[in-house]
Amino acid sequence: MRKFWVFTPFVAFLVMGVFLYKGLFMDPSKLPSALIDRPFPSFSLPSLYEPDQLMTEADFKGEVALLNVWATWCPTCKEEHEQLNKIGLREGVPIYGLNYKDDPQLARDWLQRYEDPYTKVVVDRDGRLGLDLGVYGAPETYILDSDGIIRYRHVGEVDEKVWQKLKGLMEIIAAEGEA
Amino acid sequence: MKLTLLPLLLCLLSFPLWASFETYEFSTTHNEMRYFHLSKELRCPTCQNQNISDSDAPLAADLRRELHRMIESGYDDDAILDFMVSRFGDFVHYRPRVAPETYLLWYGPFVLLFVGFGAVLMVARNRRLRAAAVQDAQVTDTAEESAGVTPLTPQERERLENLLRQDKNL
């Protein structure tokens, strides 16, 4: 019994060590979404290309897709744009765009200049939908399943490494839907 | 010359107002107090160590606007906090709510305190038991003496006491 107690400080040290070690590789700026496994918030906002046409959350249903929150004022969005082009145009994965707190004209110009990887783009000019979605830093990329349920959120740039992870998750979610 | 310097000096007297970036009208002072209270209570998700009243991030401005709108349209504090938590998670609240997933956070320290207390009590009890055992040993000693058993020699007694003392110091 006594011998056992001698080891308690060491055990406590190990436990703390494990937690602190894990902490080294955690990014505190990455928050879990409060909306995981919840339906995409309802909205009624204009489409970027046809401003008279209102889009709703029903437009984001039908297939497993990415939803990318972006803006022309966001430098990281520009950095990841090439990757999005690759995903959307070369690999043919549907990406819905959410143009967040931006000038629609600037957004249209941007997509003309850098190519448009999005299947649909909704304009959230005053950030109301972004607020409902819990967006706290563009760019953010979500995975929606075919019922429009939010399944995953990634905050920050989507690069090849992140994309491979998202792709794997999308395949799992798609397989789930078929089963 | 002096007259031109004066306005410049006056400029030095002005200080920047960081705290509030926009002004909101409130229908009652009570609502205004609630606004100030809640905007200090809510964390800005973008700049995580500031509340939404301190932060000049665009998101914090949006949240303040939303907060003002909700207060003025008659939502109570709980409804407003629910609104924020359902969008940004428990993290948005500087004082996380007491819920099953935050029990560890709220009660964990008390559990640790309790465990520490228990450990101290146990160590103290062990000490006391050992001291009692030593006394018992001494009592039996005198009993043996009266029963006609050869008492310990002074050297032996000293050695015994040293050994016991060592044990106590352990």
Short mmCIF file of N, CA, C and O in Angstrom, two decimals, chain B residues 10-103:
data_model
loop_
_atom_site.label_atom_id
_atom_site.label_comp_id
_atom_site.label_asym_id
_atom_site.label_seq_id
_atom_site.Cartn_x
_atom_site.Cartn_y
_atom_site.Cartn_z
N LEU B 10 -4.12 71.38 -26.51
CA LEU B 10 -5.45 70.85 -26.18
C LEU B 10 -5.66 69.46 -26.81
O LEU B 10 -6.32 68.61 -26.23
N CYS B 11 -5.05 69.31 -27.99
CA CYS B 11 -5.15 68.00 -28.63
C CYS B 11 -4.59 66.89 -27.75
O CYS B 11 -5.08 65.77 -27.71
N LEU B 12 -3.51 67.22 -27.04
CA LEU B 12 -2.88 66.24 -26.16
C LEU B 12 -3.83 65.82 -25.04
O LEU B 12 -3.71 64.73 -24.49
N LEU B 13 -4.74 66.73 -24.71
CA LEU B 13 -5.66 66.42 -23.62
C LEU B 13 -6.75 65.43 -24.01
O LEU B 13 -7.36 64.80 -23.16
N SER B 14 -7.00 65.34 -25.30
CA SER B 14 -8.06 64.42 -25.71
C SER B 14 -7.52 63.00 -25.68
O SER B 14 -6.37 62.76 -25.98
N PHE B 15 -8.35 62.07 -25.23
CA PHE B 15 -7.88 60.69 -25.24
C PHE B 15 -8.87 59.83 -26.00
O PHE B 15 -10.06 60.10 -26.04
N PRO B 16 -8.36 58.79 -26.61
CA PRO B 16 -9.24 57.97 -27.46
C PRO B 16 -10.24 57.19 -26.62
O PRO B 16 -9.95 56.77 -25.50
N LEU B 17 -11.40 56.99 -27.15
CA LEU B 17 -12.43 56.21 -26.49
C LEU B 17 -12.49 54.87 -27.19
O LEU B 17 -13.02 54.74 -28.28
N TRP B 18 -11.90 53.87 -26.58
CA TRP B 18 -11.87 52.56 -27.25
C TRP B 18 -13.14 51.78 -26.99
O TRP B 18 -13.54 50.96 -27.79
N ALA B 19 -13.70 52.00 -25.83
CA ALA B 19 -14.70 51.05 -25.34
C ALA B 19 -15.92 50.91 -26.25
O ALA B 19 -16.33 49.81 -26.55
N SER B 20 -16.46 52.00 -26.70
CA SER B 20 -17.65 51.80 -27.52
C SER B 20 -17.45 52.39 -28.90
O SER B 20 -16.88 53.47 -29.07
N PHE B 21 -17.88 51.65 -29.90
CA PHE B 21 -17.61 52.04 -31.28
C PHE B 21 -18.83 52.64 -31.93
O PHE B 21 -18.75 53.38 -32.87
N GLU B 22 -19.98 52.25 -31.40
CA GLU B 22 -21.18 52.83 -31.96
C GLU B 22 -22.13 53.11 -30.80
O GLU B 22 -21.97 52.57 -29.72
N THR B 23 -23.08 53.98 -31.03
CA THR B 23 -23.98 54.29 -29.94
C THR B 23 -25.36 53.73 -30.26
O THR B 23 -25.80 53.73 -31.40
N TYR B 24 -25.97 53.20 -29.23
CA TYR B 24 -27.30 52.65 -29.39
C TYR B 24 -28.26 53.39 -28.46
O TYR B 24 -27.89 53.79 -27.36
N GLU B 25 -29.46 53.56 -28.96
CA GLU B 25 -30.51 54.17 -28.14
C GLU B 25 -31.29 53.06 -27.45
O GLU B 25 -31.59 52.04 -28.07
N PHE B 26 -31.61 53.28 -26.18
CA PHE B 26 -32.39 52.29 -25.47
C PHE B 26 -33.68 52.91 -24.97
O PHE B 26 -33.70 54.09 -24.60
N SER B 27 -34.74 52.09 -24.96
CA SER B 27 -36.02 52.63 -24.53
C SER B 27 -36.05 52.84 -23.02
O SER B 27 -36.69 53.76 -22.54
N THR B 28 -35.34 51.98 -22.28
CA THR B 28 -35.31 52.18 -20.82
C THR B 28 -33.88 52.08 -20.33
O THR B 28 -33.02 51.47 -20.99
N THR B 29 -33.62 52.65 -19.15
CA THR B 29 -32.27 52.52 -18.57
C THR B 29 -32.00 51.07 -18.18
O THR B 29 -30.87 50.61 -18.24
N HIS B 30 -33.07 50.37 -17.81
CA HIS B 30 -32.90 48.97 -17.44
C HIS B 30 -32.33 48.19 -18.63
O HIS B 30 -31.39 47.40 -18.48
N ASN B 31 -32.89 48.42 -19.82
CA ASN B 31 -32.39 47.76 -21.03
C ASN B 31 -30.94 48.12 -21.28
O ASN B 31 -30.14 47.29 -21.69
N GLU B 32 -30.62 49.39 -21.02
CA GLU B 32 -29.25 49.83 -21.26
C GLU B 32 -28.30 49.08 -20.32
O GLU B 32 -27.23 48.63 -20.74
N MET B 33 -28.71 48.95 -19.06
CA MET B 33 -27.87 48.24 -18.10
C MET B 33 -27.69 46.79 -18.54
O MET B 33 -26.59 46.23 -18.45
N ARG B 34 -28.78 46.19 -19.02
CA ARG B 34 -28.70 44.81 -19.48
C ARG B 34 -27.72 44.70 -20.65
O ARG B 34 -26.94 43.76 -20.74
N TYR B 35 -27.77 45.68 -21.54
CA TYR B 35 -26.87 45.68 -22.70
C TYR B 35 -25.41 45.70 -22.22
O TYR B 35 -24.59 44.90 -22.67
N PHE B 36 -25.12 46.59 -21.28
CA PHE B 36 -23.74 46.69 -20.81
C PHE B 36 -23.31 45.43 -20.10
O PHE B 36 -22.20 44.93 -20.30
N HIS B 37 -24.23 44.91 -19.31
CA HIS B 37 -23.90 43.69 -18.59
C HIS B 37 -23.63 42.53 -19.56
O HIS B 37 -22.59 41.86 -19.47
N LEU B 38 -24.54 42.33 -20.50
CA LEU B 38 -24.41 41.19 -21.42
C LEU B 38 -23.23 41.35 -22.38
O LEU B 38 -22.58 40.37 -22.73
N SER B 39 -22.96 42.58 -22.79
CA SER B 39 -21.85 42.74 -23.74
C SER B 39 -20.51 42.51 -23.04
O SER B 39 -19.51 42.24 -23.69
N LYS B 40 -20.50 42.56 -21.72
CA LYS B 40 -19.27 42.22 -20.99
C LYS B 40 -19.20 40.72 -20.74
O LYS B 40 -18.13 40.16 -20.54
N GLU B 41 -20.36 40.10 -20.74
CA GLU B 41 -20.46 38.68 -20.40
C GLU B 41 -20.14 37.79 -21.60
O GLU B 41 -19.76 36.65 -21.45
N LEU B 42 -20.31 38.34 -22.80
CA LEU B 42 -20.16 37.53 -24.01
C LEU B 42 -18.76 37.69 -24.59
O LEU B 42 -18.27 38.81 -24.74
N ARG B 43 -18.16 36.56 -24.92
CA ARG B 43 -16.82 36.56 -25.47
C ARG B 43 -16.91 36.73 -26.99
O ARG B 43 -17.79 36.18 -27.64
N CYS B 44 -15.98 37.49 -27.53
CA CYS B 44 -15.93 37.63 -28.98
C CYS B 44 -15.23 36.39 -29.55
O CYS B 44 -14.10 36.11 -29.18
N PRO B 45 -15.90 35.62 -30.41
CA PRO B 45 -15.27 34.39 -30.90
C PRO B 45 -14.03 34.63 -31.76
O PRO B 45 -13.18 33.75 -31.87
N THR B 46 -13.90 35.80 -32.35
CA THR B 46 -12.74 36.06 -33.21
C THR B 46 -11.50 36.37 -32.38
O THR B 46 -10.44 35.79 -32.58
N CYS B 47 -11.66 37.32 -31.44
CA CYS B 47 -10.51 37.67 -30.60
C CYS B 47 -10.84 37.19 -29.22
O CYS B 47 -11.48 37.86 -28.45
N GLN B 48 -10.36 35.98 -28.93
CA GLN B 48 -10.98 35.21 -27.88
C GLN B 48 -10.81 35.71 -26.46
O GLN B 48 -11.52 35.27 -25.58
N ASN B 49 -9.88 36.60 -26.23
CA ASN B 49 -9.76 37.04 -24.85
C ASN B 49 -10.35 38.42 -24.62
O ASN B 49 -10.01 39.10 -23.67
N GLN B 50 -11.24 38.80 -25.51
CA GLN B 50 -11.95 40.05 -25.31
C GLN B 50 -13.44 39.77 -25.30
O GLN B 50 -13.91 38.88 -25.99
N ASN B 51 -14.17 40.56 -24.52
CA ASN B 51 -15.61 40.42 -24.62
C ASN B 51 -16.08 41.29 -25.78
O ASN B 51 -15.31 42.06 -26.36
N ILE B 52 -17.35 41.15 -26.13
CA ILE B 52 -17.79 41.85 -27.34
C ILE B 52 -17.86 43.36 -27.14
O ILE B 52 -17.90 44.10 -28.11
N SER B 53 -17.84 43.82 -25.89
CA SER B 53 -17.85 45.27 -25.73
C SER B 53 -16.45 45.85 -25.90
O SER B 53 -16.28 47.02 -26.24
N ASP B 54 -15.41 45.03 -25.69
CA ASP B 54 -14.03 45.53 -25.83
C ASP B 54 -13.52 45.42 -27.25
O ASP B 54 -12.61 46.14 -27.65
N SER B 55 -14.06 44.46 -27.99
CA SER B 55 -13.43 44.09 -29.24
C SER B 55 -13.89 44.98 -30.39
O SER B 55 -15.06 45.35 -30.46
N ASP B 56 -12.98 45.30 -31.28
CA ASP B 56 -13.39 46.08 -32.45
C ASP B 56 -13.45 45.19 -33.70
O ASP B 56 -13.48 45.69 -34.81
N ALA B 57 -13.48 43.86 -33.50
CA ALA B 57 -13.64 42.97 -34.64
C ALA B 57 -15.04 43.17 -35.24
O ALA B 57 -15.98 43.44 -34.51
N PRO B 58 -15.13 43.04 -36.57
CA PRO B 58 -16.45 43.23 -37.21
C PRO B 58 -17.51 42.30 -36.62
O PRO B 58 -18.66 42.70 -36.46
N LEU B 59 -17.08 41.09 -36.27
CA LEU B 59 -18.04 40.14 -35.72
C LEU B 59 -18.59 40.65 -34.39
O LEU B 59 -19.79 40.52 -34.11
N ALA B 60 -17.72 41.25 -33.57
CA ALA B 60 -18.17 41.77 -32.28
C ALA B 60 -19.20 42.88 -32.50
O ALA B 60 -20.19 42.97 -31.77
N ALA B 61 -18.97 43.70 -33.54
CA ALA B 61 -19.94 44.76 -33.85
C ALA B 61 -21.28 44.15 -34.24
O ALA B 61 -22.34 44.62 -33.81
N ASP B 62 -21.23 43.07 -35.03
CA ASP B 62 -22.47 42.38 -35.41
C ASP B 62 -23.20 41.84 -34.18
O ASP B 62 -24.41 41.93 -34.08
N LEU B 63 -22.39 41.28 -33.28
CA LEU B 63 -23.00 40.69 -32.08
C LEU B 63 -23.61 41.78 -31.20
O LEU B 63 -24.67 41.59 -30.63
N ARG B 64 -22.95 42.93 -31.13
CA ARG B 64 -23.51 44.03 -30.35
C ARG B 64 -24.82 44.51 -30.98
O ARG B 64 -25.79 44.77 -30.27
N ARG B 65 -24.84 44.58 -32.30
CA ARG B 65 -26.05 45.01 -32.98
C ARG B 65 -27.19 44.03 -32.71
O ARG B 65 -28.32 44.42 -32.40
N GLU B 66 -26.84 42.75 -32.77
CA GLU B 66 -27.83 41.71 -32.53
C GLU B 66 -28.32 41.77 -31.08
O GLU B 66 -29.51 41.64 -30.81
N LEU B 67 -27.38 41.99 -30.18
CA LEU B 67 -27.71 42.08 -28.76
C LEU B 67 -28.66 43.24 -28.51
O LEU B 67 -29.68 43.09 -27.82
N HIS B 68 -28.36 44.37 -29.12
CA HIS B 68 -29.22 45.54 -28.96
C HIS B 68 -30.61 45.26 -29.51
O HIS B 68 -31.62 45.53 -28.87
N ARG B 69 -30.65 44.63 -30.68
CA ARG B 69 -31.93 44.33 -31.30
C ARG B 69 -32.76 43.40 -30.40
O ARG B 69 -33.95 43.62 -30.18
N MET B 70 -32.10 42.38 -29.87
CA MET B 70 -32.82 41.40 -29.07
C MET B 70 -33.31 42.01 -27.76
O MET B 70 -34.43 41.73 -27.32
N ILE B 71 -32.48 42.84 -27.14
CA ILE B 71 -32.90 43.47 -25.89
C ILE B 71 -34.09 44.37 -26.13
O ILE B 71 -35.10 44.31 -25.42
N GLU B 72 -33.99 45.15 -27.21
CA GLU B 72 -35.08 46.10 -27.49
C GLU B 72 -36.35 45.40 -27.94
O GLU B 72 -37.44 45.93 -27.79
N SER B 73 -36.22 44.18 -28.51
CA SER B 73 -37.47 43.52 -28.90
C SER B 73 -37.97 42.59 -27.80
O SER B 73 -38.82 41.74 -28.06
N GLY B 74 -37.43 42.73 -26.60
CA GLY B 74 -38.07 42.12 -25.44
C GLY B 74 -37.63 40.71 -25.10
O GLY B 74 -38.31 40.05 -24.32
N TYR B 75 -36.52 40.23 -25.68
CA TYR B 75 -36.04 38.92 -25.28
C TYR B 75 -35.45 39.02 -23.88
O TYR B 75 -34.85 40.02 -23.54
N ASP B 76 -35.62 37.95 -23.07
CA ASP B 76 -34.97 38.00 -21.75
C ASP B 76 -33.51 37.51 -21.87
O ASP B 76 -33.10 37.00 -22.91
N ASP B 77 -32.76 37.71 -20.79
CA ASP B 77 -31.33 37.42 -20.82
C ASP B 77 -31.05 35.97 -21.23
O ASP B 77 -30.15 35.69 -22.01
N ASP B 78 -31.85 35.05 -20.68
CA ASP B 78 -31.62 33.63 -20.98
C ASP B 78 -31.81 33.35 -22.47
O ASP B 78 -31.04 32.61 -23.06
N ALA B 79 -32.85 33.97 -23.05
CA ALA B 79 -33.12 33.74 -24.47
C ALA B 79 -31.95 34.26 -25.30
O ALA B 79 -31.53 33.63 -26.27
N ILE B 80 -31.40 35.40 -24.90
CA ILE B 80 -30.28 35.98 -25.65
C ILE B 80 -29.05 35.09 -25.54
O ILE B 80 -28.39 34.79 -26.54
N LEU B 81 -28.78 34.60 -24.32
CA LEU B 81 -27.62 33.73 -24.15
C LEU B 81 -27.82 32.43 -24.93
O LEU B 81 -26.89 31.93 -25.56
N ASP B 82 -29.06 31.89 -24.92
CA ASP B 82 -29.34 30.69 -25.71
C ASP B 82 -29.05 30.93 -27.18
O ASP B 82 -28.45 30.08 -27.85
N PHE B 83 -29.48 32.09 -27.65
CA PHE B 83 -29.27 32.45 -29.06
C PHE B 83 -27.78 32.41 -29.39
O PHE B 83 -27.36 31.82 -30.38
N MET B 84 -26.98 33.03 -28.53
CA MET B 84 -25.53 33.09 -28.79
C MET B 84 -24.89 31.71 -28.68
O MET B 84 -24.08 31.32 -29.52
N VAL B 85 -25.27 30.96 -27.62
CA VAL B 85 -24.65 29.66 -27.40
C VAL B 85 -25.02 28.69 -28.52
O VAL B 85 -24.19 27.89 -28.96
N SER B 86 -26.26 28.79 -29.03
CA SER B 86 -26.66 27.86 -30.10
C SER B 86 -25.90 28.15 -31.38
O SER B 86 -25.82 27.30 -32.26
N ARG B 87 -25.34 29.33 -31.51
CA ARG B 87 -24.57 29.64 -32.72
C ARG B 87 -23.07 29.45 -32.54
O ARG B 87 -22.39 28.92 -33.41
N PHE B 88 -22.57 29.92 -31.40
CA PHE B 88 -21.11 29.94 -31.24
C PHE B 88 -20.62 28.94 -30.20
O PHE B 88 -19.42 28.84 -29.97
N GLY B 89 -21.55 28.22 -29.56
CA GLY B 89 -21.14 27.23 -28.57
C GLY B 89 -20.94 27.86 -27.20
O GLY B 89 -20.95 29.08 -27.04
N ASP B 90 -20.73 26.99 -26.21
CA ASP B 90 -20.61 27.45 -24.82
C ASP B 90 -19.46 28.43 -24.63
O ASP B 90 -19.45 29.23 -23.71
N PHE B 91 -18.51 28.34 -25.55
CA PHE B 91 -17.31 29.15 -25.46
C PHE B 91 -17.61 30.65 -25.46
O PHE B 91 -16.86 31.46 -24.92
N VAL B 92 -18.73 31.03 -26.05
CA VAL B 92 -19.07 32.44 -26.20
C VAL B 92 -19.41 33.07 -24.86
O VAL B 92 -19.39 34.28 -24.70
N HIS B 93 -19.68 32.21 -23.89
CA HIS B 93 -20.09 32.69 -22.58
C HIS B 93 -18.86 32.66 -21.66
O HIS B 93 -18.25 31.62 -21.51
N TYR B 94 -18.52 33.78 -21.06
CA TYR B 94 -17.35 33.79 -20.18
C TYR B 94 -17.56 32.89 -18.97
O TYR B 94 -16.61 32.31 -18.45
N ARG B 95 -18.81 32.78 -18.52
CA ARG B 95 -19.09 31.86 -17.42
C ARG B 95 -19.92 30.72 -17.99
O ARG B 95 -21.13 30.87 -18.15
N PRO B 96 -19.28 29.61 -18.32
CA PRO B 96 -20.02 28.52 -18.96
C PRO B 96 -21.17 28.07 -18.06
O PRO B 96 -21.08 28.13 -16.85
N ARG B 97 -22.23 27.62 -18.70
CA ARG B 97 -23.40 27.19 -17.92
C ARG B 97 -23.16 25.86 -17.23
O ARG B 97 -22.34 25.07 -17.68
N VAL B 98 -23.85 25.64 -16.15
CA VAL B 98 -23.74 24.37 -15.44
C VAL B 98 -24.62 23.35 -16.15
O VAL B 98 -25.84 23.41 -16.10
N ALA B 99 -23.97 22.46 -16.89
CA ALA B 99 -24.68 21.42 -17.64
C ALA B 99 -23.84 20.16 -17.52
O ALA B 99 -22.66 20.25 -17.14
N PRO B 100 -24.40 18.99 -17.81
CA PRO B 100 -23.61 17.76 -17.66
C PRO B 100 -22.22 17.83 -18.28
O PRO B 100 -21.26 17.36 -17.68
N GLU B 101 -22.09 18.50 -19.45
CA GLU B 101 -20.77 18.51 -20.06
C GLU B 101 -19.82 19.52 -19.41
O GLU B 101 -18.63 19.51 -19.67
N THR B 102 -20.35 20.39 -18.55
CA THR B 102 -19.46 21.33 -17.86
C THR B 102 -19.32 20.99 -16.38
O THR B 102 -18.71 21.74 -15.64
N TYR B 103 -19.91 19.86 -15.95
CA TYR B 103 -19.79 19.48 -14.53
C TYR B 103 -18.33 19.37 -14.11
O TYR B 103 -17.94 19.84 -13.04
#
